Short mmCIF file of C-alpha atoms in Angstrom, two decimals:
data_model
loop_
_atom_site.label_atom_id
_atom_site.label_comp_id
_atom_site.label_asym_id
_atom_site.label_seq_id
_atom_site.Cartn_x
_atom_site.Cartn_y
_atom_site.Cartn_z
CA MET A 13 29.69 -2.55 14.23
CA SER A 14 29.89 -5.94 12.49
CA THR A 15 27.10 -7.43 10.43
CA PRO A 16 24.40 -8.98 12.67
CA PRO A 17 24.68 -12.78 12.35
CA SER A 18 22.32 -15.59 11.36
CA ALA A 19 19.78 -14.17 8.89
CA PRO A 20 20.60 -13.32 5.25
CA THR A 21 20.76 -9.59 4.59
CA ALA A 22 17.59 -9.54 2.45
CA ASP A 23 15.63 -11.42 5.12
CA ARG A 24 16.91 -9.13 7.85
CA ARG A 25 15.99 -6.00 5.89
CA THR A 26 12.51 -7.37 5.24
CA LEU A 27 12.04 -8.25 8.91
CA ILE A 28 13.10 -4.76 9.93
CA ALA A 29 10.79 -3.08 7.41
CA ASP A 30 7.82 -5.27 8.38
CA THR A 31 8.42 -4.59 12.05
CA ALA A 32 8.72 -0.85 11.45
CA ILE A 33 5.43 -0.84 9.54
CA GLY A 34 3.77 -2.67 12.42
CA LEU A 35 5.09 -0.14 14.93
CA VAL A 36 3.79 2.78 12.86
CA ALA A 37 0.39 1.11 12.58
CA ALA A 38 0.23 0.63 16.34
CA ALA A 39 1.73 3.87 17.64
CA GLY A 40 2.19 6.26 14.75
CA LEU A 41 5.51 7.76 13.73
CA ARG A 42 6.29 8.64 17.34
CA GLY A 43 6.74 4.92 17.94
CA LEU A 44 9.24 4.46 15.14
CA THR A 45 12.79 4.38 16.48
CA HIS A 46 15.73 2.13 15.67
CA ARG A 47 15.74 0.83 19.22
CA ALA A 48 12.01 0.08 19.15
CA VAL A 49 12.38 -1.88 15.90
CA ASP A 50 15.26 -3.92 17.33
CA ALA A 51 13.20 -4.79 20.40
CA ALA A 52 9.99 -5.60 18.53
CA ALA A 53 11.81 -7.72 15.95
CA GLY A 54 13.84 -9.57 18.56
CA LEU A 55 17.11 -8.39 17.03
CA PRO A 56 20.38 -7.50 18.76
CA ALA A 57 20.66 -3.85 19.71
CA GLY A 58 22.03 -1.81 16.83
CA SER A 59 20.78 -4.13 14.08
CA THR A 60 18.29 -1.68 12.59
CA SER A 61 20.80 1.16 12.54
CA TYR A 62 23.31 -1.12 10.83
CA TYR A 63 21.01 -1.65 7.84
CA PHE A 64 19.26 1.74 7.91
CA ARG A 65 21.55 4.37 9.38
CA THR A 66 18.97 7.14 9.60
CA ARG A 67 15.28 7.39 10.34
CA THR A 68 14.80 8.69 6.79
CA ALA A 69 16.41 5.54 5.39
CA LEU A 70 14.19 3.39 7.61
CA ILE A 71 11.04 5.16 6.43
CA GLY A 72 12.21 4.78 2.82
CA ALA A 73 12.50 1.03 3.42
CA CYS A 74 8.93 1.06 4.71
CA TYR A 75 7.73 2.72 1.50
CA GLN A 76 9.43 0.06 -0.59
CA ARG A 77 8.09 -2.80 1.51
CA LEU A 78 4.54 -1.42 1.53
CA ALA A 79 4.64 -1.14 -2.27
CA GLU A 80 5.88 -4.74 -2.55
CA LEU A 81 3.12 -6.05 -0.29
CA ASP A 82 0.36 -4.08 -2.01
CA LEU A 83 1.49 -5.21 -5.47
CA ALA A 84 1.66 -8.80 -4.25
CA ASP A 85 -1.97 -8.48 -3.16
CA VAL A 86 -2.87 -7.07 -6.58
CA ASP A 87 -1.07 -9.91 -8.34
CA ASN A 88 -2.36 -12.73 -6.15
CA GLY A 89 -5.88 -11.52 -5.53
CA SER A 90 -8.24 -12.44 -2.74
CA PRO A 91 -8.89 -15.32 -2.81
CA PRO A 92 -5.50 -16.31 -4.30
CA GLY A 93 -5.62 -16.57 -8.05
CA ALA A 94 -8.14 -13.76 -8.50
CA GLY A 95 -5.50 -11.10 -9.10
CA LEU A 96 -6.20 -8.12 -11.30
CA PRO A 97 -3.21 -8.52 -13.67
CA ALA A 98 -4.58 -11.85 -14.89
CA LEU A 99 -7.05 -9.77 -16.89
CA ALA A 100 -4.25 -8.63 -19.18
CA GLY A 101 -4.01 -12.13 -20.62
CA ALA A 102 -7.73 -12.62 -21.12
CA ALA A 103 -10.57 -10.97 -22.97
CA PRO A 104 -11.43 -7.66 -21.27
CA ASP A 105 -14.05 -8.29 -18.62
CA ARG A 106 -15.13 -5.36 -16.48
CA GLU A 107 -17.27 -7.48 -14.21
CA ALA A 108 -14.32 -9.72 -13.37
CA ALA A 109 -12.22 -6.60 -12.80
CA ALA A 110 -14.86 -5.15 -10.46
CA ALA A 111 -14.99 -8.39 -8.48
CA ALA A 112 -11.19 -8.51 -8.23
CA LEU A 113 -10.95 -4.86 -7.18
CA ALA A 114 -13.67 -5.40 -4.58
CA GLY A 115 -11.76 -8.38 -3.20
CA LEU A 116 -8.66 -6.26 -2.96
CA LEU A 117 -10.50 -3.46 -1.16
CA TYR A 118 -12.10 -5.96 1.20
CA ARG A 119 -8.70 -7.41 2.05
CA TRP A 120 -7.19 -4.00 2.72
CA LEU A 121 -10.15 -3.00 4.88
CA THR A 122 -9.98 -6.18 6.96
CA VAL A 123 -6.84 -8.31 7.32
CA GLY A 124 -4.71 -5.59 5.70
CA ARG A 125 -6.17 -2.75 7.73
CA GLU A 126 -3.13 -2.06 9.91
CA ARG A 127 -0.80 -1.97 6.93
CA GLN A 128 -2.96 0.59 5.14
CA LEU A 129 -3.14 2.77 8.24
CA ALA A 130 0.65 2.68 8.46
CA ARG A 131 0.89 3.61 4.78
CA PHE A 132 -1.30 6.68 5.30
CA GLU A 133 0.74 7.73 8.33
CA LEU A 134 4.03 7.28 6.49
CA SER A 135 2.81 9.07 3.38
CA LEU A 136 2.31 12.28 5.34
CA GLU A 137 5.95 12.23 6.37
CA ALA A 138 6.99 12.47 2.73
CA ALA A 139 4.98 15.67 2.42
CA ARG A 140 7.04 17.18 5.24
CA ASN A 141 10.48 15.75 4.45
CA PRO A 142 11.97 16.50 1.00
CA ASP A 143 14.54 13.75 1.53
CA LEU A 144 11.73 11.18 1.35
CA GLU A 145 10.05 12.45 -1.80
CA ALA A 146 12.04 10.28 -4.23
CA ASP A 147 11.46 7.05 -2.27
CA PHE A 148 7.77 7.80 -1.86
CA HIS A 149 7.33 8.67 -5.54
CA ARG A 150 9.15 5.53 -6.65
CA ALA A 151 6.99 3.35 -4.39
CA GLY A 152 3.79 4.91 -5.70
CA GLN A 153 4.70 4.48 -9.36
CA GLY A 154 4.49 0.71 -9.18
CA ALA A 155 0.79 0.68 -8.36
CA ARG A 156 -0.01 3.25 -11.02
CA SER A 157 1.96 1.41 -13.70
CA ARG A 158 0.18 -1.82 -12.83
CA ALA A 159 -3.20 -0.09 -12.90
CA ALA A 160 -2.41 1.43 -16.30
CA GLY A 161 -1.83 -2.03 -17.75
CA ILE A 162 -5.10 -3.27 -16.31
CA VAL A 163 -7.27 -0.43 -17.58
CA ALA A 164 -5.58 -0.63 -20.99
CA ALA A 165 -6.67 -4.28 -21.17
CA LEU A 166 -10.17 -3.14 -20.26
CA GLY A 167 -10.27 -0.73 -23.19
CA SER A 168 -9.06 2.60 -21.82
CA GLN A 169 -7.83 4.96 -24.53
CA ARG A 170 -5.86 6.96 -21.94
CA PRO A 171 -4.54 4.29 -19.58
CA GLN A 172 -2.14 6.47 -17.59
CA GLU A 173 -4.77 9.12 -16.92
CA THR A 174 -7.41 6.50 -16.17
CA ALA A 175 -5.07 4.61 -13.85
CA GLU A 176 -4.22 7.71 -11.85
CA LEU A 177 -7.90 8.49 -11.42
CA LEU A 178 -8.73 4.93 -10.36
CA VAL A 179 -5.85 4.80 -7.87
CA ALA A 180 -6.92 8.16 -6.42
CA TRP A 181 -10.48 6.94 -5.94
CA THR A 182 -9.24 3.73 -4.37
CA GLU A 183 -7.00 5.65 -1.99
CA GLY A 184 -9.85 7.96 -1.07
CA LEU A 185 -12.21 5.09 -0.38
CA LEU A 186 -9.66 3.33 1.82
CA TYR A 187 -8.89 6.48 3.77
CA ASP A 188 -12.57 7.28 4.25
CA ARG A 189 -13.37 3.78 5.50
CA LEU A 190 -10.29 3.42 7.71
CA ALA A 191 -9.55 6.90 9.05
CA GLY A 192 -12.31 9.26 7.94
CA ALA A 193 -14.71 11.02 10.26
CA LEU A 194 -17.31 8.28 9.90
CA ALA A 195 -14.89 5.34 9.94
CA ARG A 196 -15.84 4.14 13.42
CA SER A 197 -19.58 4.34 12.78
CA ARG A 198 -19.62 2.59 9.42
CA PRO A 199 -20.80 -1.03 9.21
CA ALA A 200 -18.22 -3.75 8.68
CA PRO A 201 -16.87 -4.03 5.12
CA ASP A 202 -19.25 -5.97 2.90
CA LEU A 203 -17.96 -7.67 -0.24
CA ALA A 204 -21.22 -7.27 -2.17
CA GLU A 205 -21.35 -3.53 -1.41
CA LEU A 206 -17.70 -3.11 -2.35
CA THR A 207 -18.30 -4.94 -5.61
CA ALA A 208 -21.04 -2.47 -6.49
CA VAL A 209 -18.75 0.43 -5.59
CA ALA A 210 -15.88 -1.04 -7.65
CA ARG A 211 -18.22 -1.51 -10.60
CA ARG A 212 -19.20 2.18 -10.46
CA MET A 213 -15.60 3.29 -10.07
CA LEU A 214 -14.47 1.31 -13.12
CA ALA A 215 -17.40 2.48 -15.21
CA ALA A 216 -16.66 6.11 -14.39
CA ALA A 217 -12.91 5.78 -14.87
CA LEU A 218 -13.28 4.01 -18.22
CA ALA A 219 -15.96 6.34 -19.58
CA ASP A 220 -14.94 8.42 -22.60
CA PRO A 221 -13.81 11.88 -21.46
CA ALA A 222 -16.13 14.72 -22.27
#
């Protein structure tokens, strides 16, 4: 099969990954096929399999794209310009960090909801398929490395350990609010409430270990 025409390779790969993530969010992994991605993306038949020969390769591309999008949200913040990494160039300010983290959580619980659901669904596949472990691990390291830099700027003496704890709490909160047993009965995400939660999370994560 020849290279599908018109779009640059990088753009085509991104389109395929974004479309695959959307399909997983809507229908779970059962909805993720090369043919379904081609149809949903409006691509010629066979395009997805040209770039990602196997389903494992396609899921690996989803991991990479999800990591890119999540890190872009961390960098840019919500609203734009309120990103967490900006703290590294300023005096440590936990209140600003709590507000930025709350904005990030709010975004992922609202406009980014479908992407986070897809990420949870795809993460379970890595637990079942050893061929996906390396891609999944590599994608997850970006967020933890970024978090380590942030908590170091905020005064953590053990930034790697603190970052892993903060990321775990963040993941748990997102899962609980989006897919947990009480997800459907919870009130809509509230930025003020999330700011209070983020403040407590940071305080606990940055506390001196016993």
